[in-house]
Coordinates of C-alpha atoms in Angstrom, one line a residue:
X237 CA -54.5 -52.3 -32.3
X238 CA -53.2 -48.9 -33.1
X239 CA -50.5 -47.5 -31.6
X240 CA -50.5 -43.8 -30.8
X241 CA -47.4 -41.6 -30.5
X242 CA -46.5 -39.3 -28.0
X243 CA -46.6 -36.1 -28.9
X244 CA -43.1 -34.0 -28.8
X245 CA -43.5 -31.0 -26.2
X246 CA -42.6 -27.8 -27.6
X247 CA -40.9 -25.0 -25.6
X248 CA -43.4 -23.1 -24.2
X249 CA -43.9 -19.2 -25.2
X250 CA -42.9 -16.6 -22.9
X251 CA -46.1 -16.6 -20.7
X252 CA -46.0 -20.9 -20.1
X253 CA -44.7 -22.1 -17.0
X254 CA -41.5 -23.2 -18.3
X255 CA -40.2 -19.2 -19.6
X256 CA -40.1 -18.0 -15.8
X257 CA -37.8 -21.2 -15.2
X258 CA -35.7 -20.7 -17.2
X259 CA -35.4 -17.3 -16.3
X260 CA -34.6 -17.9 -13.0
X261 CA -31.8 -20.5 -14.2
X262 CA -30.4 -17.8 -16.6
X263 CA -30.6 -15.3 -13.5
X264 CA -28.9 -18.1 -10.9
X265 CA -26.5 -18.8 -13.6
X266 CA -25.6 -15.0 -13.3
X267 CA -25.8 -14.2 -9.1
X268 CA -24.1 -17.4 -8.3
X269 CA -20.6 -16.5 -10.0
X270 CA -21.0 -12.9 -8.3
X271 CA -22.0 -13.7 -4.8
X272 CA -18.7 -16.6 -5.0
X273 CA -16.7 -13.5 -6.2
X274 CA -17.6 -11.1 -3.6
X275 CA -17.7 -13.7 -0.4
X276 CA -13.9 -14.9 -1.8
X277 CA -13.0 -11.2 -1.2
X278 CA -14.4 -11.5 2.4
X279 CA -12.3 -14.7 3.1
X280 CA -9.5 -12.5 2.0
X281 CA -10.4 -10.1 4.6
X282 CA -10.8 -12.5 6.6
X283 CA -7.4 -13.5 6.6
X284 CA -5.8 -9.9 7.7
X285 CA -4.9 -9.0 11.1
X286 CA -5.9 -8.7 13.6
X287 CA -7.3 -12.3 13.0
X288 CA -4.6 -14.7 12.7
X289 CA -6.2 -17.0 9.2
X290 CA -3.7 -16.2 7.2
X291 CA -4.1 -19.6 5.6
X292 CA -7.5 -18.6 4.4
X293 CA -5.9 -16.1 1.5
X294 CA -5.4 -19.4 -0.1
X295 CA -9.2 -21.2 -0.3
X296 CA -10.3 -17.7 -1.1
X297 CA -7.9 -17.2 -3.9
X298 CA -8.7 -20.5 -5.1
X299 CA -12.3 -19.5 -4.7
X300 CA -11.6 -16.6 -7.6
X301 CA -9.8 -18.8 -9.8
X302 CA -13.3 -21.1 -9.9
X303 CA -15.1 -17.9 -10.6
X304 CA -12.7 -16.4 -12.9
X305 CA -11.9 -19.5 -14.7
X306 CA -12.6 -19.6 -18.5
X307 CA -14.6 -16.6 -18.3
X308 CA -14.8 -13.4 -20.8
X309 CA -12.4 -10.4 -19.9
X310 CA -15.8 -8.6 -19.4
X311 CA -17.2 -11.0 -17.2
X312 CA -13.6 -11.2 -15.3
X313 CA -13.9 -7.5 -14.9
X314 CA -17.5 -7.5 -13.1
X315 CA -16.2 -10.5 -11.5
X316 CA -12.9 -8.8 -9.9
X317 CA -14.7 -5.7 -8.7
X318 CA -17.3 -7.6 -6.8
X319 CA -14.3 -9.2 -5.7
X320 CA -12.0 -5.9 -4.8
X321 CA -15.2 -4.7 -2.7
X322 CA -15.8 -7.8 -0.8
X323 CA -12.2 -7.6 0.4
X324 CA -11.4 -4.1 0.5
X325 CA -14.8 -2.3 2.0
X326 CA -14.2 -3.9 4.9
X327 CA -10.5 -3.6 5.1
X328 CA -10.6 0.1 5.1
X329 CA -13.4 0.7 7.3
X330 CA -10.9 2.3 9.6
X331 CA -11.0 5.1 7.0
X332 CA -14.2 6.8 7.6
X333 CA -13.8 6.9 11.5
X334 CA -13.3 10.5 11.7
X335 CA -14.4 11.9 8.3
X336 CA -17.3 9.6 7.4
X337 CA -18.3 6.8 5.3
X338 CA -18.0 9.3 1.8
X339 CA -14.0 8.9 1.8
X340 CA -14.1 4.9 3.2
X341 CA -16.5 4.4 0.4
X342 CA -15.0 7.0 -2.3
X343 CA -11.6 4.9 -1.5
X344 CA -13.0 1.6 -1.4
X345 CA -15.1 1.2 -4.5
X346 CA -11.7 3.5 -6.4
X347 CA -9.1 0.6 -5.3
X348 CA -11.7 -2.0 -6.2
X349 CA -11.3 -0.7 -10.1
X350 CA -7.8 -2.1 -10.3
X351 CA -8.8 -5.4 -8.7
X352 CA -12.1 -5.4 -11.7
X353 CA -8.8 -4.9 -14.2
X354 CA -7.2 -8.1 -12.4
X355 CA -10.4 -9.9 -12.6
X356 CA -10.3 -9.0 -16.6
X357 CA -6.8 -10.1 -16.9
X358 CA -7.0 -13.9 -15.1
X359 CA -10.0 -14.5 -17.0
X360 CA -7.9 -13.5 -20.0
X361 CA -4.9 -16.2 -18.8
X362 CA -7.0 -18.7 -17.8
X363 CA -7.7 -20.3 -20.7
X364 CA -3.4 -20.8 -21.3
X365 CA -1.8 -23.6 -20.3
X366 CA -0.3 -23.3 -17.0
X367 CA -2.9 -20.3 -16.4
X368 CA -2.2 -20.1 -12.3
X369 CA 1.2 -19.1 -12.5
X370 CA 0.2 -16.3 -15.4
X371 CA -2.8 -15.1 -13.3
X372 CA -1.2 -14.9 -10.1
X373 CA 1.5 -13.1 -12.3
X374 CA -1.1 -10.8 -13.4
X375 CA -2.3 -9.9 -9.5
X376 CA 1.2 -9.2 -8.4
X377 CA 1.5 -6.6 -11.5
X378 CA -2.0 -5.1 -10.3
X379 CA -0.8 -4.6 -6.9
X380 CA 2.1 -2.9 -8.3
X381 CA -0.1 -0.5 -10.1
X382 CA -2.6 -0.2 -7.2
X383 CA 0.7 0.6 -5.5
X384 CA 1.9 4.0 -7.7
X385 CA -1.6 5.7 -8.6
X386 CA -2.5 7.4 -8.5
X387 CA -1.2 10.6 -6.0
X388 CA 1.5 8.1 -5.6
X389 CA -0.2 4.9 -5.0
X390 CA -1.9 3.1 -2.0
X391 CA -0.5 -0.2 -1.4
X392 CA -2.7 -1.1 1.5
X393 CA -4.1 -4.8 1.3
X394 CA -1.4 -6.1 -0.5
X395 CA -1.4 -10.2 -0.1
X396 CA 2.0 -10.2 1.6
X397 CA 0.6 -7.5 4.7
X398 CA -2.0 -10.3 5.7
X399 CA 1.0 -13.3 6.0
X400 CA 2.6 -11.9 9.0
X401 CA 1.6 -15.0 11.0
X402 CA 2.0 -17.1 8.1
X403 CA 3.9 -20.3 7.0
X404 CA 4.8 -18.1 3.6
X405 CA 6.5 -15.1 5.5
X406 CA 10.3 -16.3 5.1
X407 CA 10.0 -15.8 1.4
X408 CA 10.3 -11.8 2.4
X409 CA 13.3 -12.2 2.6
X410 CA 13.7 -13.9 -0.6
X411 CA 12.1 -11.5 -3.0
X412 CA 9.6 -9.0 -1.3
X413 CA 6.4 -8.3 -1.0
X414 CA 6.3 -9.2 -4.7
X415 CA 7.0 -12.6 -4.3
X416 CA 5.4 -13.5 -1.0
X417 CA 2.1 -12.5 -2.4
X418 CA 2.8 -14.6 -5.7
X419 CA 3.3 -17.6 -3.7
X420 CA 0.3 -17.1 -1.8
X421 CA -1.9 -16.6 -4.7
X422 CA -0.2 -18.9 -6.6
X423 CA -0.6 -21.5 -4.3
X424 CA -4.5 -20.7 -4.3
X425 CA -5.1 -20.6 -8.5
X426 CA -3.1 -24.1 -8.5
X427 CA -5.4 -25.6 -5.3
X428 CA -8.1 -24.6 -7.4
X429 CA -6.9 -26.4 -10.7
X430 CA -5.7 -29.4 -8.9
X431 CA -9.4 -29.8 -7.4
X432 CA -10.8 -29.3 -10.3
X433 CA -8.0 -32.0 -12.6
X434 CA -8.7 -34.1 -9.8
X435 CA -13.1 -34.3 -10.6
X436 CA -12.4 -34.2 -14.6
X437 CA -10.1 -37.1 -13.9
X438 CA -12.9 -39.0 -11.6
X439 CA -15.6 -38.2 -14.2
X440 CA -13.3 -39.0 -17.6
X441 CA -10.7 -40.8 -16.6
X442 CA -8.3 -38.9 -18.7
X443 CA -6.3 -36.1 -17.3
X444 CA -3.2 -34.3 -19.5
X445 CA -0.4 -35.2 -17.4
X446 CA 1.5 -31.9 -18.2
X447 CA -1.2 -29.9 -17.2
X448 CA -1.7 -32.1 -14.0
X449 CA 2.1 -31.6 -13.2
X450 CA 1.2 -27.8 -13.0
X451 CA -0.7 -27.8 -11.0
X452 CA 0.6 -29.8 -8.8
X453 CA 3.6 -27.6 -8.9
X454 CA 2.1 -24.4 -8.5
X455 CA 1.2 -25.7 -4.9
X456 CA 4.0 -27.3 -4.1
X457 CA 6.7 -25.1 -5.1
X458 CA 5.3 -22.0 -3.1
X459 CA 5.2 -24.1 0.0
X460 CA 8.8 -26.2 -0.7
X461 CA 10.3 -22.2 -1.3
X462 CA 8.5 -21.3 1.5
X463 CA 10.2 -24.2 3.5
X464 CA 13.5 -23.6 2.1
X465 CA 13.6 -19.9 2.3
X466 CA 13.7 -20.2 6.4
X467 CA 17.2 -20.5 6.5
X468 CA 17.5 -16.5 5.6
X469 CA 15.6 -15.8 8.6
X470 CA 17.8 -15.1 11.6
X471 CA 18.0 -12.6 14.6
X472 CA 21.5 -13.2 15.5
X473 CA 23.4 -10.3 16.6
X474 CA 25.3 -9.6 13.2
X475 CA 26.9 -6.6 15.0
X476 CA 26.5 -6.5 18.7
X477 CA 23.1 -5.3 20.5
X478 CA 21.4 -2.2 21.7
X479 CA 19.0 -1.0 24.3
X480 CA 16.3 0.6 22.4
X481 CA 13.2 2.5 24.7
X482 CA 10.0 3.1 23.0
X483 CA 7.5 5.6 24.2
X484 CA 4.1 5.7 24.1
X485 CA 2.4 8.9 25.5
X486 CA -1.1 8.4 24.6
X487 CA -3.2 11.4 23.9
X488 CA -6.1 13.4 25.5
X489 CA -8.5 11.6 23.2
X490 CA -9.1 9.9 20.1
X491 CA -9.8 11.6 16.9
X492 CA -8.4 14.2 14.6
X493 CA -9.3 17.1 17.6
X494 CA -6.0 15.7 19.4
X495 CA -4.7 17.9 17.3
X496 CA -5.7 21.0 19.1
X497 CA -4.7 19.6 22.0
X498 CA -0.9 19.0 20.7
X499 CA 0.8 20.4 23.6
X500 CA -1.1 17.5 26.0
X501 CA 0.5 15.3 24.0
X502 CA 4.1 16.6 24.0
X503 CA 3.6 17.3 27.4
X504 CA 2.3 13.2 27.9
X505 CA 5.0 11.7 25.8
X506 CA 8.1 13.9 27.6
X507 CA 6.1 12.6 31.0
X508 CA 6.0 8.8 30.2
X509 CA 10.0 9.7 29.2
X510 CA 10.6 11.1 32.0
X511 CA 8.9 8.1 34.1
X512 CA 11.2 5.9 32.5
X513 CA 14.1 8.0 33.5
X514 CA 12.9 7.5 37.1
X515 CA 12.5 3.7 36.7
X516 CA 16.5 3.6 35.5
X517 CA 17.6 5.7 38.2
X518 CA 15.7 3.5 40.8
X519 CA 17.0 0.4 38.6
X520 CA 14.0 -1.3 37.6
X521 CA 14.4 -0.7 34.1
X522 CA 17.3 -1.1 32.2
X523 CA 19.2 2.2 31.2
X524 CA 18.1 2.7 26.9
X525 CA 21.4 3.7 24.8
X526 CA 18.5 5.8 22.7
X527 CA 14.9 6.5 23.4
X528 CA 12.2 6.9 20.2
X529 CA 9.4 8.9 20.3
X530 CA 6.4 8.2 17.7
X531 CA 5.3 10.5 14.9
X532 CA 3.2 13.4 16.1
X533 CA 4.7 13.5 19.5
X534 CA 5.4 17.3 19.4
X535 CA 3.5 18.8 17.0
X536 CA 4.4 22.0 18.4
X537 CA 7.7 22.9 16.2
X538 CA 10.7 23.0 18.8
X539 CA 12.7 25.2 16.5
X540 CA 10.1 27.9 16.8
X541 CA 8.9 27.5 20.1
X542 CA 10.6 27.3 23.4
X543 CA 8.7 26.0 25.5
X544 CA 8.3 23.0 23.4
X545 CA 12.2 23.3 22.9
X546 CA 12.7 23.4 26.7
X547 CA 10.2 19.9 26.8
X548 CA 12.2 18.0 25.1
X549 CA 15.4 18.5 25.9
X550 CA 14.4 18.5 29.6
X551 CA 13.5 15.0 29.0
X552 CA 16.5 14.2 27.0
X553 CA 18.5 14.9 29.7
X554 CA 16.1 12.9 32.3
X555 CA 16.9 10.2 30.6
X556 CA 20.5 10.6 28.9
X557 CA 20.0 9.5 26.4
X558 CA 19.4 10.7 22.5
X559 CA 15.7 10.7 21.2
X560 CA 14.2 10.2 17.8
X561 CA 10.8 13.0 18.2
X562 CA 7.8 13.2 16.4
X563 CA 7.7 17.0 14.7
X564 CA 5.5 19.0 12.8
X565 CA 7.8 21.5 11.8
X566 CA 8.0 25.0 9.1
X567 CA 10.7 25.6 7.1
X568 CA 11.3 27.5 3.9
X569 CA 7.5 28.1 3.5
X570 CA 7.2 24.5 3.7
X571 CA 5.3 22.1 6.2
X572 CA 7.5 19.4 7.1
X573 CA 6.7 16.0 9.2
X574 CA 9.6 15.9 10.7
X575 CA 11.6 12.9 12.9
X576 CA 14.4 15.0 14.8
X577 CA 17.6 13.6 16.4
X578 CA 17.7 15.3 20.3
X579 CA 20.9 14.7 22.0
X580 CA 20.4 15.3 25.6
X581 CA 23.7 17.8 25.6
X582 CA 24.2 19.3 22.2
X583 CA 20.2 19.3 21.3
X584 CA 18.8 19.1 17.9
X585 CA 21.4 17.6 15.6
X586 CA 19.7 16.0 12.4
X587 CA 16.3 15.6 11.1
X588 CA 14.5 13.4 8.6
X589 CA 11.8 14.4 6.8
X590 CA 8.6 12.2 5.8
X591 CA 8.9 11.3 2.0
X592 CA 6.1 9.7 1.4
X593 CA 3.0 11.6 2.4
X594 CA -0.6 10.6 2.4
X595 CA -2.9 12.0 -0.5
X596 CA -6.3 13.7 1.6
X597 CA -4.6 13.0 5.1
X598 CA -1.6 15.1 4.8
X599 CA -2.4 17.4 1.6
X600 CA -4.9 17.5 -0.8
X601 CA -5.2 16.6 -4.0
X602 CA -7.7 17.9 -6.7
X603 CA -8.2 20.7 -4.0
X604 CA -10.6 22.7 -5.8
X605 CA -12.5 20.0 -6.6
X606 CA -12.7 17.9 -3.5
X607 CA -13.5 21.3 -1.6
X608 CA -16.5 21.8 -4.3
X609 CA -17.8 18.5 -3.2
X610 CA -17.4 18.7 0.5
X611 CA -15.2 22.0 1.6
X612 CA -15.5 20.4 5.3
X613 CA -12.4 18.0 4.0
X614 CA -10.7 20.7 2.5
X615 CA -10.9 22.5 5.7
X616 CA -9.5 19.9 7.8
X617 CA -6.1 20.0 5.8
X618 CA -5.6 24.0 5.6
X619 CA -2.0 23.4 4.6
X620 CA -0.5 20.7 2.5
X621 CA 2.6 18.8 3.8
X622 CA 5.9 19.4 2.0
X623 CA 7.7 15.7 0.3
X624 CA 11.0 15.0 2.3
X625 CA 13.7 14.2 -0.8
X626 CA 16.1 11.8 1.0
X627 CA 16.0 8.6 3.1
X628 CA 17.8 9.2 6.8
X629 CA 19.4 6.9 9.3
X630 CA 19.6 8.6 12.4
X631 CA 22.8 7.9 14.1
X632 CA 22.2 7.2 18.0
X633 CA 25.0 6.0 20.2
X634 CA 26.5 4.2 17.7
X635 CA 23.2 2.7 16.2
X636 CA 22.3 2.9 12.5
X637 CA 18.2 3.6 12.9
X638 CA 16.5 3.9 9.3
X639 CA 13.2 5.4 9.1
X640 CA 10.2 5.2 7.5
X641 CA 7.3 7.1 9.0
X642 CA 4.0 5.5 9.6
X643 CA 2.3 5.3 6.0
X644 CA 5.4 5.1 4.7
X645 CA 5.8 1.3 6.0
X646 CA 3.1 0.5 3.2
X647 CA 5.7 0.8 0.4
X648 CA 8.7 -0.9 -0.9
X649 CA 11.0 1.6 -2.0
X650 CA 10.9 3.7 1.2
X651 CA 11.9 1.0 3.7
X652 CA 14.7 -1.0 1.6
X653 CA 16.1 2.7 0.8
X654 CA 16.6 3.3 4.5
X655 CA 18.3 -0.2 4.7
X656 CA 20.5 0.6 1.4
X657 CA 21.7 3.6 3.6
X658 CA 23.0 1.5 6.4
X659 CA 20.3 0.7 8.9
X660 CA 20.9 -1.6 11.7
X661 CA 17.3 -1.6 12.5
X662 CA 14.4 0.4 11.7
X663 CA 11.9 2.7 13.1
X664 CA 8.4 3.2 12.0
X665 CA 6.9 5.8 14.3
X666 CA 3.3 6.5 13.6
X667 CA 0.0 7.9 14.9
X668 CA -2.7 6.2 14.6
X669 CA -5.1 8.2 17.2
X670 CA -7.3 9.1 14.2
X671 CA -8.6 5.6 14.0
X672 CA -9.5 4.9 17.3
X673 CA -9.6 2.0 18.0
X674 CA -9.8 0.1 14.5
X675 CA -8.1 -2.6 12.9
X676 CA -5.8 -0.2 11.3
X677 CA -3.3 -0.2 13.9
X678 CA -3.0 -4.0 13.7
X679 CA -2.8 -3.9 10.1
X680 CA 0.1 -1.9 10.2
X681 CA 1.8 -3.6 12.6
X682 CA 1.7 -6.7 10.7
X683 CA 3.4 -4.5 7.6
X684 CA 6.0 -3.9 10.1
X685 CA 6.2 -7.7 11.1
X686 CA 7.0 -8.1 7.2
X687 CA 9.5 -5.4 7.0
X688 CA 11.3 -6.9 9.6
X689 CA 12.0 -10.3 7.8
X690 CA 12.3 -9.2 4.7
X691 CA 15.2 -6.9 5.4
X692 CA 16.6 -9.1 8.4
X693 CA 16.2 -6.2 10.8
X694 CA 14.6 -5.1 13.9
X695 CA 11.7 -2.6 13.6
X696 CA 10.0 -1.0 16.4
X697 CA 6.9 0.7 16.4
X698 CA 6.5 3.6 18.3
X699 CA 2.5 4.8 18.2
X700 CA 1.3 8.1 19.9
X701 CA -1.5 5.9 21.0
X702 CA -1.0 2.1 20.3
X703 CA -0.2 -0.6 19.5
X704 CA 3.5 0.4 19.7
X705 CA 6.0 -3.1 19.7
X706 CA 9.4 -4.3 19.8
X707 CA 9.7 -6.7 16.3
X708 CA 12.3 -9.4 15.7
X709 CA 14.1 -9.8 12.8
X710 CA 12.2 -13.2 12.5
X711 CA 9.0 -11.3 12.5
X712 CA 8.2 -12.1 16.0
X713 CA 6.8 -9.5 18.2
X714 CA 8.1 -9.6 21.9
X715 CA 6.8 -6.8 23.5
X716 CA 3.7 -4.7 22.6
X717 CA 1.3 -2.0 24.3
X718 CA -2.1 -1.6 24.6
X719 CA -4.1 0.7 23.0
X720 CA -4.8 4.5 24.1
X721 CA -2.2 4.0 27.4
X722 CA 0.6 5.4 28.5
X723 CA 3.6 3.1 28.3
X724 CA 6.9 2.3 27.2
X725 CA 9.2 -0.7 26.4
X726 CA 12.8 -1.2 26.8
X727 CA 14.3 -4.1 25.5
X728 CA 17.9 -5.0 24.0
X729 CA 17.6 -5.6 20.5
X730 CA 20.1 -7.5 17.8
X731 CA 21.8 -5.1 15.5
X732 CA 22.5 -6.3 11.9
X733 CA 24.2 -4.9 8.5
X734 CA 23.6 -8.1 6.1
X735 CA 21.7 -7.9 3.5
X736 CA 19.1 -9.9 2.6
X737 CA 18.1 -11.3 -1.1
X738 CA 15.0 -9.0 -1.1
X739 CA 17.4 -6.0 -0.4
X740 CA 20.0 -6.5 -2.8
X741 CA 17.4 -7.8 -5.4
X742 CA 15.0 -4.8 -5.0
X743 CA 12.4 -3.8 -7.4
X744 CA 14.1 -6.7 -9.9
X745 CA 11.3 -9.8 -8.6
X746 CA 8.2 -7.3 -9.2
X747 CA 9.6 -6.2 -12.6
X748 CA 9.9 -9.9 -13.1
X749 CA 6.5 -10.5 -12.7
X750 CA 5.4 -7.8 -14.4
X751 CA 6.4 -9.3 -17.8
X752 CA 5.4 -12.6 -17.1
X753 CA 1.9 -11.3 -16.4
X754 CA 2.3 -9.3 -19.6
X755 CA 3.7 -12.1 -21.3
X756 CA 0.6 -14.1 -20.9
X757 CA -2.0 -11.5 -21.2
X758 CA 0.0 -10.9 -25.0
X759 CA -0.8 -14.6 -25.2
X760 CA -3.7 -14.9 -24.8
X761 CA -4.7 -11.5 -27.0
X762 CA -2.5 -13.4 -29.6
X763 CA -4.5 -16.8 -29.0
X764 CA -7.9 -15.0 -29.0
X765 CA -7.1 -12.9 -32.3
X766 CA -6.2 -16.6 -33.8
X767 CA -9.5 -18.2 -32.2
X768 CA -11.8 -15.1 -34.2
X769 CA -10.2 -15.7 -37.1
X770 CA -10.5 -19.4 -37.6
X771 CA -14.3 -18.9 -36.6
X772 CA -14.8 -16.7 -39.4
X773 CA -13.4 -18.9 -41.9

């Protein structure tokens, strides 16, 4: 009997049955990493205000670390900007309510470049040892970036903004923005690795303990600072209390053609002032040692016109009391957003000027240009804005108020300056009528939220149209309006002058950072350069 043997398949050619198979794995292979890349920048969305998940930053991080891990720099980069859109398109939706999807999606898929460049850098790192804390290293030093360009920078989205509710928020205080968002991500990369030890060590049996340790740490360590860092969070009345009165006016309607209609809202927000005055007289409302008015609030200049003039200081007196006001005012050829210090009997007295100004809201950039492409924008912003120069804390009855107008609550530098020049408390008066009635007003109050512990101070939030609030130094909010109302709040507020370790620290943490992430992307240039060349022997 003859035994017959079986004969060895070959792989088929490129018509058999078996090509189109393996196409469709190499393809799968491909989508799979980029639709995991693009929904873990959803769940990052996902995690921002108005929605309360702020615990979900941390799967989704963890999520990009298992697409990102051991992965080409070019791959990393494809990687991160599906990434940066997944998280960022629908974050600034809010941006295209007026002017059209063009500038949400011109903005969106232009920030989402230096989230590719992040992408390219943790793939880079995460073939090091200990790659979580370099690649969380390397995101902080992208949000820094995304942060200062260009046109000065956009820092909307940062990790930290979306922690407001979060078990991470006391490390504010410790070291910033900077280093609340490196704990978050951190603590996401190192979930990821620790999963992933954890099903090598089931499969193999054999883990490196060093490299376990790791990652154990780089969860535990964010969480045990976090933990520890809740003893500089306080709202104790450092140096006595105030009555602070915030006014919201509302205005005629939503939209940028408000605008037109700035008198209606001078004339709304001196009413609702006014109100209040009668509430105090008839005491059911406590009498405000200062009242603050939000941005916008008279976009008639005062110091030009009298009628506005007359307004305001009409309801200064109704309510004795100084005011912060919203201005729009000229000066030396210059267009100025202005906050101005009313006293009800000696009138205008100081004024702070808006420092850091938003590029294609409050002048144009690449005028020419932009007006080539669509001359309707240019239109819309027939004047650019002047920079104001200096921070400003508005003395009012005794109260050191730093402010830091609307936008300006995005970035660092601006708010710690004002504390630096003596704040007690802080103001971030803003207008957020644009935007209807979009996220964006919750996102920034949840900046605010941050603000407030990392500088140990209370911040209220005047808005022309909502959601104005009252903020805590803990971060809690304990009064708030409704949006597109007329409305105010009174409440006494702490008063403090300490200084937190994120104040006196300042830039130092994110500078930090910085060379850590650059410290391991030189690593692992070095290590790659080293890997070639033993190859080629």
């Amino acid at each position: 009997m003859t035994a017959t043997a079986t004969p060895v398949r070959e792989p088929g050619p490129s018509g058999s049955p078996s090509a189109p198979a393996s196409r469709a794995a190499r393809l799968a292979r491909r989508l799979v990493p980029a639709v995991l890349a693009a929904l873990s920048g959803v769940l990052l969305y996902v995690s921002f205000p108005p929605r309360t998940l702020w615990w979900l930053a941390v799967p989704a991080f963890a999520l990009f670390g298992r697409v990102l891990r051991s992965r080409t720099w070019k791959a990393g980069l494809g990687l991160g900007y599906l990434f940066g859109l997944g998280f960022l398109l629908p974050l600034l939706v809010w941006t295209g309510v007026e002017v059209g999807s063009g500038v949400w999606l011109a903005l969106a898929f232009v920030e989402a470049v230096f989230v590719a460049l992040v992408g390219a850098g943790v793939a880079a790192v995460s073939r090091l040892p200990g790659w979580p804390v370099w690649a969380a290293a390397v995101w902080i030093a992208g949000e820094g970036a995304r942060a200062r360009v260009p046109f000065g920078g956009f820092p909307w989205g940062k990790v930290a903004f979306g922690q407001a509710d979060g078990g991470f928020l006391p490390l504010a205080a410790l070291g910033g923005t900077p280093v609340l968002g490196f704990a978050v991500v951190l603590c996401g990369f190192g979930l990821y690795e620790a999963v992933r030890l954890a099903v090598e060590r089931r499969r193999t049996g054999a883990v490196r303990r060093a490299t376990a340790a790791v990652a154990l740490l780089s969860v535990t360590v964010p969480v045990a600072g976090a933990l520890a860092a809740r003893g500089l969070v306080s709202d104790e009345a450092e140096d006595g209390t105030a009555t602070v009165a915030v006014i919201q006016g509302n205005v005629p309607r939503a939209g940028l053609g408000f605008n037109a209609q700035r008198r209606a809202v001078l004339d709304y927000h001196a009413k609702e002032t006014q109100r209040l005055a009668a509430e105090v007289r008839a005491g059911k409302a406590a009498r405000p040692d200062f009242v603050l008015w939000p941005e916008n609030s008279s976009d008639i200049d005062p110091f030009t016109n009298s009628d506005a003039y007359e307004i305001i200081d009409a309801a200064a007196k109704a309510i004795g009391a100084p005011i912060s006001v919203g201005g729009v005012v000229q000066r030396d050829g210059g267009l100025y957003n202005e906050q101005i210090l009313w006293d009800p009997e000696k009138g205008p007295l100081d004024t702070y000027d808006k420092r850091q100004i938003q590029p294609f809201g409050e002048y144009m950039p690449l005028r020419s240009l932009v007006g080539a492409i669509n001359d309707e924008w240019t239109s819309m912003i027939r004047q650019d804005f002047s920079r104001g120069t200096e921070a400003k804390v508005f003395e009012l009855n005794g109260t050191g108020v730093g402010l830091a107008t609307c936008y300006e609550a995005a970035f660092d530098s601006v708010v710690r300056d004002t504390v630096r020049e003596g704040a007690q408390m802080i103001s971030v008066p803003s207008n957020n009528a644009t935007f209807d009635r979009s996220e964006m007003t919750y996102q920034q109050l949840a900046m605010s939220r941050v603000r407030a512990v990392e500088h140990s101070r209370t911040v209220t939030v005047p808005v022309t149209s909502g959601v104005s609030a009252v903020i805590m130094p803990d971060g809690e909010v304990t009064q708030r309006t409704g949006m597109f109302v007329a409305d105010s709040l009174v409440q006494e507020v702490p008063l403090r002058s300490s200084e937190t370790p994120a104040t006196r620290l300042g830039a130092l943490p994110e500078v930090l950072l910085v060379l850590v992430a650059a410290g391991g992307l030189g690593w692992a240039v070095a290590a790659g350069v080293r890997g070639r060349r033993a190859g080629g022997v």
